[in-house]
mmCIF file of C-alpha atoms and ligand atoms in Angstrom:
data_model
loop_
_atom_site.group_PDB
_atom_site.id
_atom_site.type_symbol
_atom_site.label_atom_id
_atom_site.label_comp_id
_atom_site.label_asym_id
_atom_site.label_seq_id
_atom_site.Cartn_x
_atom_site.Cartn_y
_atom_site.Cartn_z
ATOM 1 C CA MET A 168 2.745 -20.838 -9.808
ATOM 2 C CA ASN A 169 2.258 -18.140 -7.214
ATOM 3 C CA VAL A 170 0.211 -18.242 -4.015
ATOM 4 C CA MET A 171 -2.888 -16.651 -5.505
ATOM 5 C CA GLN A 172 -2.935 -18.914 -8.557
ATOM 6 C CA ARG A 173 -2.726 -21.910 -6.239
ATOM 7 C CA ALA A 174 -5.463 -20.808 -3.878
ATOM 8 C CA GLY A 175 -7.868 -18.895 -6.098
ATOM 9 C CA ALA A 176 -7.654 -15.233 -6.828
ATOM 10 C CA SER A 177 -9.989 -13.883 -4.191
ATOM 11 C CA ALA A 178 -8.520 -15.644 -1.157
ATOM 12 C CA PRO A 179 -8.038 -13.172 1.692
ATOM 13 C CA LEU A 180 -5.071 -11.651 3.463
ATOM 14 C CA GLU A 181 -5.398 -12.415 7.180
ATOM 15 C CA ILE A 182 -3.453 -10.298 9.637
ATOM 16 C CA ARG A 183 -3.307 -11.272 13.282
ATOM 17 C CA ILE A 184 -0.788 -9.415 15.393
ATOM 18 C CA SER A 185 -1.473 -9.974 19.074
ATOM 19 C CA ASP A 186 1.647 -8.090 20.101
ATOM 20 C CA LYS A 187 4.542 -6.192 18.562
ATOM 21 C CA THR A 188 6.855 -4.570 21.049
ATOM 22 C CA TYR A 189 10.128 -2.852 20.189
ATOM 23 C CA ALA A 190 12.973 -2.858 22.667
ATOM 24 C CA GLY A 191 13.835 0.851 22.606
ATOM 25 C CA ALA A 192 17.485 1.940 22.541
ATOM 26 C CA ASP A 193 17.015 3.569 25.981
ATOM 27 C CA GLY A 194 15.906 0.242 27.483
ATOM 28 C CA ASN A 195 12.205 1.153 27.509
ATOM 29 C CA ALA A 196 9.878 -1.141 25.584
ATOM 30 C CA VAL A 197 7.547 0.432 22.999
ATOM 31 C CA GLN A 198 4.410 -1.535 22.195
ATOM 32 C CA ALA A 199 3.486 -0.627 18.615
ATOM 33 C CA VAL A 200 0.626 -3.078 17.888
ATOM 34 C CA LYS A 201 -1.745 -4.904 20.225
ATOM 35 C CA GLY A 202 -4.611 -7.236 19.358
ATOM 36 C CA LEU A 203 -4.902 -6.390 15.670
ATOM 37 C CA ASP A 204 -7.121 -8.865 13.846
ATOM 38 C CA LEU A 205 -7.959 -8.063 10.242
ATOM 39 C CA SER A 206 -9.284 -9.852 7.211
ATOM 40 C CA CYS A 207 -8.669 -8.189 3.844
ATOM 41 C CA PRO A 208 -10.658 -9.765 0.980
ATOM 42 C CA GLY A 209 -8.581 -10.843 -2.023
ATOM 43 C CA GLN A 210 -8.295 -8.510 -5.024
ATOM 44 C CA THR A 211 -9.521 -5.552 -3.019
ATOM 45 C CA CYS A 212 -7.769 -2.621 -1.434
ATOM 46 C CA THR A 213 -7.806 -2.161 2.338
ATOM 47 C CA ALA A 214 -6.719 1.197 3.733
ATOM 48 C CA LEU A 215 -5.228 1.497 7.196
ATOM 49 C CA VAL A 216 -5.766 4.993 8.513
ATOM 50 C CA GLY A 217 -4.310 6.157 11.790
ATOM 51 C CA PRO A 218 -2.511 8.960 13.578
ATOM 52 C CA SER A 219 1.211 9.574 13.218
ATOM 53 C CA GLY A 220 3.312 7.081 15.129
ATOM 54 C CA CYS A 221 0.422 4.684 15.843
ATOM 55 C CA GLY A 222 2.153 1.686 14.257
ATOM 56 C CA LYS A 223 1.169 1.738 10.566
ATOM 57 C CA THR A 224 4.613 1.160 9.051
ATOM 58 C CA THR A 225 5.241 -1.480 11.704
ATOM 59 C CA ILE A 226 2.146 -3.366 10.507
ATOM 60 C CA LEU A 227 3.169 -3.093 6.831
ATOM 61 C CA ARG A 228 6.682 -4.325 7.557
ATOM 62 C CA ILE A 229 5.273 -7.332 9.416
ATOM 63 C CA VAL A 230 2.838 -8.060 6.569
ATOM 64 C CA ALA A 231 5.736 -7.778 4.100
ATOM 65 C CA GLY A 232 7.658 -10.397 6.053
ATOM 66 C CA LEU A 233 10.410 -7.852 6.792
ATOM 67 C CA ASP A 234 9.946 -8.164 10.559
ATOM 68 C CA ALA A 235 9.426 -11.594 12.067
ATOM 69 C CA LYS A 236 9.751 -10.496 15.704
ATOM 70 C CA PHE A 237 6.079 -10.319 16.688
ATOM 71 C CA SER A 238 3.361 -12.515 18.200
ATOM 72 C CA GLY A 239 0.714 -13.540 15.714
ATOM 73 C CA GLU A 240 0.329 -14.753 12.173
ATOM 74 C CA VAL A 241 -0.028 -13.305 8.684
ATOM 75 C CA THR A 242 -1.340 -15.450 5.829
ATOM 76 C CA LEU A 243 -2.331 -14.838 2.239
ATOM 77 C CA ALA A 244 -4.685 -17.387 0.721
ATOM 78 C CA ASP A 245 -4.082 -19.618 3.776
ATOM 79 C CA ALA A 246 -0.337 -19.771 3.029
ATOM 80 C CA PRO A 247 2.383 -18.133 5.149
ATOM 81 C CA ILE A 248 3.109 -14.641 3.886
ATOM 82 C CA GLU A 249 6.729 -15.634 3.143
ATOM 83 C CA GLU A 250 5.444 -17.617 0.148
ATOM 84 C CA ALA A 251 3.697 -14.643 -1.427
ATOM 85 C CA ARG A 252 5.123 -12.361 -4.063
ATOM 86 C CA ILE A 253 4.999 -8.859 -2.636
ATOM 87 C CA GLY A 254 5.292 -5.451 -4.247
ATOM 88 C CA PHE A 255 6.198 -2.760 -1.715
ATOM 89 C CA ILE A 256 5.856 0.937 -2.457
ATOM 90 C CA PHE A 257 7.770 2.664 0.298
ATOM 91 C CA GLN A 258 7.341 6.255 1.350
ATOM 92 C CA GLU A 259 10.786 6.931 -0.076
ATOM 93 C CA PRO A 260 11.079 5.629 -3.654
ATOM 94 C CA THR A 261 14.221 3.493 -2.838
ATOM 95 C CA LEU A 262 15.419 3.326 -6.456
ATOM 96 C CA LEU A 263 18.991 2.309 -7.239
ATOM 97 C CA PRO A 264 20.668 5.600 -8.214
ATOM 98 C CA TRP A 265 23.222 4.011 -10.574
ATOM 99 C CA ARG A 266 20.581 2.252 -12.661
ATOM 100 C CA THR A 267 18.278 3.816 -15.215
ATOM 101 C CA VAL A 268 14.514 3.864 -14.745
ATOM 102 C CA GLU A 269 14.166 0.907 -17.102
ATOM 103 C CA ASP A 270 16.877 -1.099 -15.337
ATOM 104 C CA ASN A 271 15.358 -0.380 -11.917
ATOM 105 C CA ILE A 272 12.101 -1.882 -13.133
ATOM 106 C CA ARG A 273 13.754 -4.794 -14.955
ATOM 107 C CA LEU A 274 15.706 -5.722 -11.854
ATOM 108 C CA ALA A 275 12.429 -6.294 -10.008
ATOM 109 C CA ALA A 276 10.747 -7.964 -12.972
ATOM 110 C CA PRO A 277 13.351 -9.745 -15.136
ATOM 111 C CA ASP A 278 10.712 -11.630 -17.128
ATOM 112 C CA LEU A 279 8.814 -8.531 -18.176
ATOM 113 C CA SER A 280 8.377 -8.307 -21.942
ATOM 114 C CA ALA A 281 9.345 -5.116 -23.764
ATOM 115 C CA ARG A 282 5.701 -4.630 -24.647
ATOM 116 C CA ALA A 283 4.460 -5.008 -21.068
ATOM 117 C CA LEU A 284 7.151 -2.609 -19.852
ATOM 118 C CA ALA A 285 6.210 -0.051 -22.486
ATOM 119 C CA SER A 286 2.555 -0.336 -21.553
ATOM 120 C CA LEU A 287 3.247 0.184 -17.833
ATOM 121 C CA LEU A 288 5.538 3.160 -18.487
ATOM 122 C CA ASP A 289 2.841 4.581 -20.714
ATOM 123 C CA GLN A 290 0.164 4.106 -18.086
ATOM 124 C CA ALA A 291 2.325 5.955 -15.565
ATOM 125 C CA GLU A 292 3.130 8.636 -18.161
ATOM 126 C CA ILE A 293 6.893 8.132 -17.843
ATOM 127 C CA ALA A 294 7.588 6.523 -21.229
ATOM 128 C CA ASP A 295 10.075 9.305 -22.038
ATOM 129 C CA LYS A 296 11.982 8.726 -18.764
ATOM 130 C CA ALA A 297 13.038 5.105 -19.349
ATOM 131 C CA SER A 298 16.725 5.885 -19.832
ATOM 132 C CA ARG A 299 16.969 8.567 -17.129
ATOM 133 C CA PHE A 300 18.668 7.985 -13.783
ATOM 134 C CA PRO A 301 16.717 8.409 -10.511
ATOM 135 C CA GLY A 302 18.779 11.475 -9.567
ATOM 136 C CA GLU A 303 17.352 13.262 -12.596
ATOM 137 C CA LEU A 304 13.746 12.740 -11.495
ATOM 138 C CA SER A 305 11.442 14.802 -9.286
ATOM 139 C CA LEU A 306 9.925 13.054 -6.258
ATOM 140 C CA GLY A 307 6.622 12.666 -8.122
ATOM 141 C CA LEU A 308 8.332 10.985 -11.090
ATOM 142 C CA ALA A 309 10.417 8.753 -8.829
ATOM 143 C CA ARG A 310 7.220 7.646 -7.048
ATOM 144 C CA ARG A 311 5.727 6.732 -10.434
ATOM 145 C CA VAL A 312 8.765 4.582 -11.156
ATOM 146 C CA SER A 313 8.460 2.836 -7.800
ATOM 147 C CA ILE A 314 4.755 2.192 -8.454
ATOM 148 C CA VAL A 315 5.550 0.694 -11.869
ATOM 149 C CA ARG A 316 8.400 -1.340 -10.371
ATOM 150 C CA ALA A 317 6.108 -2.782 -7.702
ATOM 151 C CA ILE A 318 3.362 -3.784 -10.112
ATOM 152 C CA ALA A 319 5.698 -5.001 -12.892
ATOM 153 C CA ALA A 320 6.635 -8.109 -10.911
ATOM 154 C CA LYS A 321 2.952 -9.196 -10.849
ATOM 155 C CA PRO A 322 2.691 -9.331 -7.070
ATOM 156 C CA ASP A 323 0.116 -11.339 -5.104
ATOM 157 C CA LEU A 324 0.046 -8.482 -2.662
ATOM 158 C CA LEU A 325 0.766 -4.787 -3.085
ATOM 159 C CA LEU A 326 1.783 -2.781 -0.010
ATOM 160 C CA LEU A 327 1.757 1.011 -0.120
ATOM 161 C CA ASP A 328 3.162 3.132 2.702
ATOM 162 C CA GLU A 329 1.961 6.740 2.393
ATOM 163 C CA PRO A 330 2.713 6.862 -1.352
ATOM 164 C CA PHE A 331 1.372 10.388 -1.808
ATOM 165 C CA VAL A 332 2.999 12.341 1.039
ATOM 166 C CA SER A 333 5.276 15.313 0.374
ATOM 167 C CA LEU A 334 3.801 15.854 -3.097
ATOM 168 C CA ASP A 335 1.979 18.952 -4.263
ATOM 169 C CA GLU A 336 -1.777 18.391 -4.548
ATOM 170 C CA ALA A 337 -1.820 18.232 -8.373
ATOM 171 C CA THR A 338 0.921 15.556 -8.451
ATOM 172 C CA ALA A 339 -0.685 13.638 -5.585
ATOM 173 C CA LYS A 340 -3.984 13.634 -7.475
ATOM 174 C CA THR A 341 -2.358 12.274 -10.649
ATOM 175 C CA LEU A 342 -0.685 9.531 -8.653
ATOM 176 C CA ARG A 343 -3.916 8.632 -6.851
ATOM 177 C CA MET A 344 -5.542 8.225 -10.253
ATOM 178 C CA LEU A 345 -2.640 6.049 -11.396
ATOM 179 C CA VAL A 346 -2.960 3.814 -8.337
ATOM 180 C CA ALA A 347 -6.759 3.622 -8.785
ATOM 181 C CA ARG A 348 -6.251 2.477 -12.385
ATOM 182 C CA ILE A 349 -3.689 -0.107 -11.319
ATOM 183 C CA LEU A 350 -6.026 -1.450 -8.632
ATOM 184 C CA ASP A 351 -8.816 -1.771 -11.208
ATOM 185 C CA ASP A 352 -6.711 -3.211 -14.056
ATOM 186 C CA HIS A 353 -4.497 -5.629 -12.129
ATOM 187 C CA ALA A 354 -7.034 -6.922 -9.598
ATOM 188 C CA VAL A 355 -4.299 -7.185 -6.991
ATOM 189 C CA THR A 356 -4.826 -7.454 -3.227
ATOM 190 C CA ALA A 357 -3.573 -4.211 -1.731
ATOM 191 C CA LEU A 358 -2.922 -2.714 1.673
ATOM 192 C CA LEU A 359 -2.596 1.078 1.689
ATOM 193 C CA VAL A 360 -1.308 2.940 4.717
ATOM 194 C CA THR A 361 -2.225 6.577 5.007
ATOM 195 C CA HIS A 362 -2.984 9.224 7.584
ATOM 196 C CA ASP A 363 -5.301 10.911 5.061
ATOM 197 C CA LEU A 364 -8.894 9.679 5.138
ATOM 198 C CA ARG A 365 -9.643 11.363 1.804
ATOM 199 C CA GLU A 366 -7.108 9.109 0.056
ATOM 200 C CA ALA A 367 -8.695 6.086 1.684
ATOM 201 C CA VAL A 368 -12.187 7.103 0.585
ATOM 202 C CA GLU A 369 -10.995 7.551 -2.986
ATOM 203 C CA LEU A 370 -9.042 4.298 -3.294
ATOM 204 C CA ALA A 371 -10.052 1.631 -0.787
ATOM 205 C CA ASP A 372 -12.745 -1.039 -0.768
ATOM 206 C CA GLN A 373 -12.367 -1.426 2.988
ATOM 207 C CA ILE A 374 -11.269 1.249 5.433
ATOM 208 C CA VAL A 375 -9.821 0.369 8.810
ATOM 209 C CA THR A 376 -9.238 3.174 11.270
ATOM 210 C CA LEU A 377 -6.589 2.452 13.849
ATOM 211 C CA THR A 378 -6.268 3.610 17.447
ATOM 212 C CA ALA A 379 -3.297 5.605 18.692
ATOM 213 C CA ARG A 380 -0.317 3.407 19.636
ATOM 214 C CA PRO A 381 -0.495 0.517 20.274
ATOM 215 C CA ALA A 382 -2.438 0.119 17.015
ATOM 216 C CA ARG A 383 -5.556 -1.995 16.854
ATOM 217 C CA ALA A 384 -8.660 -1.689 14.667
ATOM 218 C CA LYS A 385 -11.122 0.905 15.887
ATOM 219 C CA SER A 386 -13.605 0.680 13.033
ATOM 220 C CA VAL A 387 -13.914 -1.272 9.789
ATOM 221 C CA ARG A 388 -16.088 -0.108 6.934
ATOM 222 C CA GLN A 389 -16.672 -1.751 3.542
ATOM 223 C CA ILE A 390 -17.277 0.361 0.438
ATOM 224 C CA SER A 391 -19.157 -1.448 -2.296
ATOM 225 C CA THR A 392 -19.447 1.478 -4.718
ATOM 226 C CA PRO A 393 -16.759 1.102 -7.439
ATOM 227 C CA ARG A 394 -13.929 3.679 -7.307
ATOM 228 C CA ALA A 395 -14.935 5.239 -10.625
ATOM 229 C CA LYS A 396 -18.479 5.890 -9.370
ATOM 230 C CA ARG A 397 -17.555 7.670 -6.157
ATOM 231 C CA THR A 398 -18.719 11.230 -6.587
ATOM 232 C CA ALA A 399 -17.501 14.110 -4.433
ATOM 233 C CA ALA A 400 -20.816 14.010 -2.554
ATOM 234 C CA PHE A 401 -20.510 10.259 -1.945
ATOM 235 C CA ARG A 402 -16.972 10.643 -0.627
ATOM 236 C CA LYS A 403 -17.975 13.500 1.641
ATOM 237 C CA LYS A 404 -20.810 11.496 3.175
ATOM 238 C CA LEU A 405 -18.522 8.521 3.726
ATOM 239 C CA LEU A 406 -15.887 10.731 5.345
ATOM 240 C CA GLY A 407 -18.520 11.922 7.814
ATOM 241 C CA GLN A 408 -19.569 8.352 8.621
ATOM 242 C CA ILE A 409 -16.018 7.177 9.222
ATOM 243 C CA ASP A 410 -15.286 10.241 11.306
ATOM 244 C CA ARG A 411 -18.268 9.367 13.496
ATOM 245 C CA ASP A 412 -17.138 5.719 13.725
ATOM 246 C CA ALA A 413 -13.726 6.888 14.858
ATOM 247 C CA LYS A 414 -15.135 9.208 17.513
ATOM 248 C CA SER A 415 -17.768 6.838 18.816
ATOM 249 C CA ARG A 416 -15.373 4.599 20.709
HETATM 250 N N1 ATP B 128 13.001 0.011 15.114
HETATM 251 C C1 ATP B 128 12.315 0.584 16.120
HETATM 252 N N2 ATP B 128 12.781 0.577 17.377
HETATM 253 C C2 ATP B 128 12.104 1.127 18.394
HETATM 254 N N3 ATP B 128 10.914 1.737 18.252
HETATM 255 C C3 ATP B 128 10.385 1.794 17.014
HETATM 256 C C4 ATP B 128 11.062 1.234 15.881
HETATM 257 N N4 ATP B 128 10.310 1.456 14.778
HETATM 258 C C5 ATP B 128 9.210 2.106 15.187
HETATM 259 N N5 ATP B 128 9.264 2.319 16.535
HETATM 260 C C6 ATP B 128 8.227 2.976 17.340
HETATM 261 O O1 ATP B 128 7.001 2.290 17.171
HETATM 262 C C7 ATP B 128 5.916 3.207 17.078
HETATM 263 C C8 ATP B 128 5.178 2.990 15.751
HETATM 264 O O2 ATP B 128 6.032 3.364 14.671
HETATM 265 P P1 ATP B 128 5.574 3.289 13.150
HETATM 266 O O3 ATP B 128 6.708 3.757 12.341
HETATM 267 O O4 ATP B 128 5.016 1.959 12.891
HETATM 268 O O5 ATP B 128 4.383 4.363 13.170
HETATM 269 P P2 ATP B 128 3.577 4.994 11.919
HETATM 270 O O6 ATP B 128 2.141 4.893 12.258
HETATM 271 O O7 ATP B 128 4.054 4.410 10.656
HETATM 272 O O8 ATP B 128 4.041 6.522 12.023
HETATM 273 P P3 ATP B 128 4.076 7.660 10.859
HETATM 274 O O9 ATP B 128 2.642 8.075 10.679
HETATM 275 O O10 ATP B 128 4.871 8.743 11.494
HETATM 276 O O11 ATP B 128 4.696 7.066 9.647
HETATM 277 C C9 ATP B 128 6.514 4.595 17.234
HETATM 278 O O12 ATP B 128 6.387 4.986 18.572
HETATM 279 C C10 ATP B 128 7.968 4.398 16.856
HETATM 280 O O13 ATP B 128 8.781 5.319 17.521
HETATM 281 MG MG1 MG B 129 4.982 5.217 8.909
#
């Protein structure tokens, strides 16, 4: 039984990072996060938006349990984050080049049935790429594989670090729609890092804008309108509101 099944599906992700300081190679300390205190409701998507270098990847790595050198605490459903099953979609797809698409996914999700795999590949529109190797794929296709790989393992928590950067707008749009569908269908708790407010407004249920380094929350806004019902006009209005929030402090 995983963490979420134990604690109830909508239990929150709590992130408290009072301090994260790197010891720089030149001997100077770099404080990346200071006084961040966030509650992300279960089965919703929280977007962290902030300027380049403010500490976004640092926060995701801490939440993923990949970096334990910080002051604070991260829990999912009141349990230490180490107990949670986490799907991480990195900015770089990080696929194993000597394994096929199917094997890359199976490695992360050994119990996945053939039917479930086929359905996920279908959803991501890469059914015809199952026996290809990562080197044969464009960046957009490789990102699709890494999205499928992350969700295939049925994670308690899905972490996405700038999953749409360096893509042309048409590909980025297709992938945003794929992620939106996954968020709706799988009811997973997700944390999406982006520097692009428009992505956040399209995908998130809660948007947190971060200060410049060291990162802390500058504004938090909840969006109750379902993703599918967010019209262009709605998104534009919200963008304006968040922009004002960000400038008001
Ligand atoms: N391993 C490290 N050692 C020293 N300093 C680091 C290390 N990793 C990150 N930093 C510094 O911490 C700060 C935050 O980095 P981080 O990668 O978290 O920012 P980011 O918001 O993800 O940036 P970007 O938008 O460019 O992806 C930066 O000043 C960075 O140089
Ligand atoms: Mg980053």
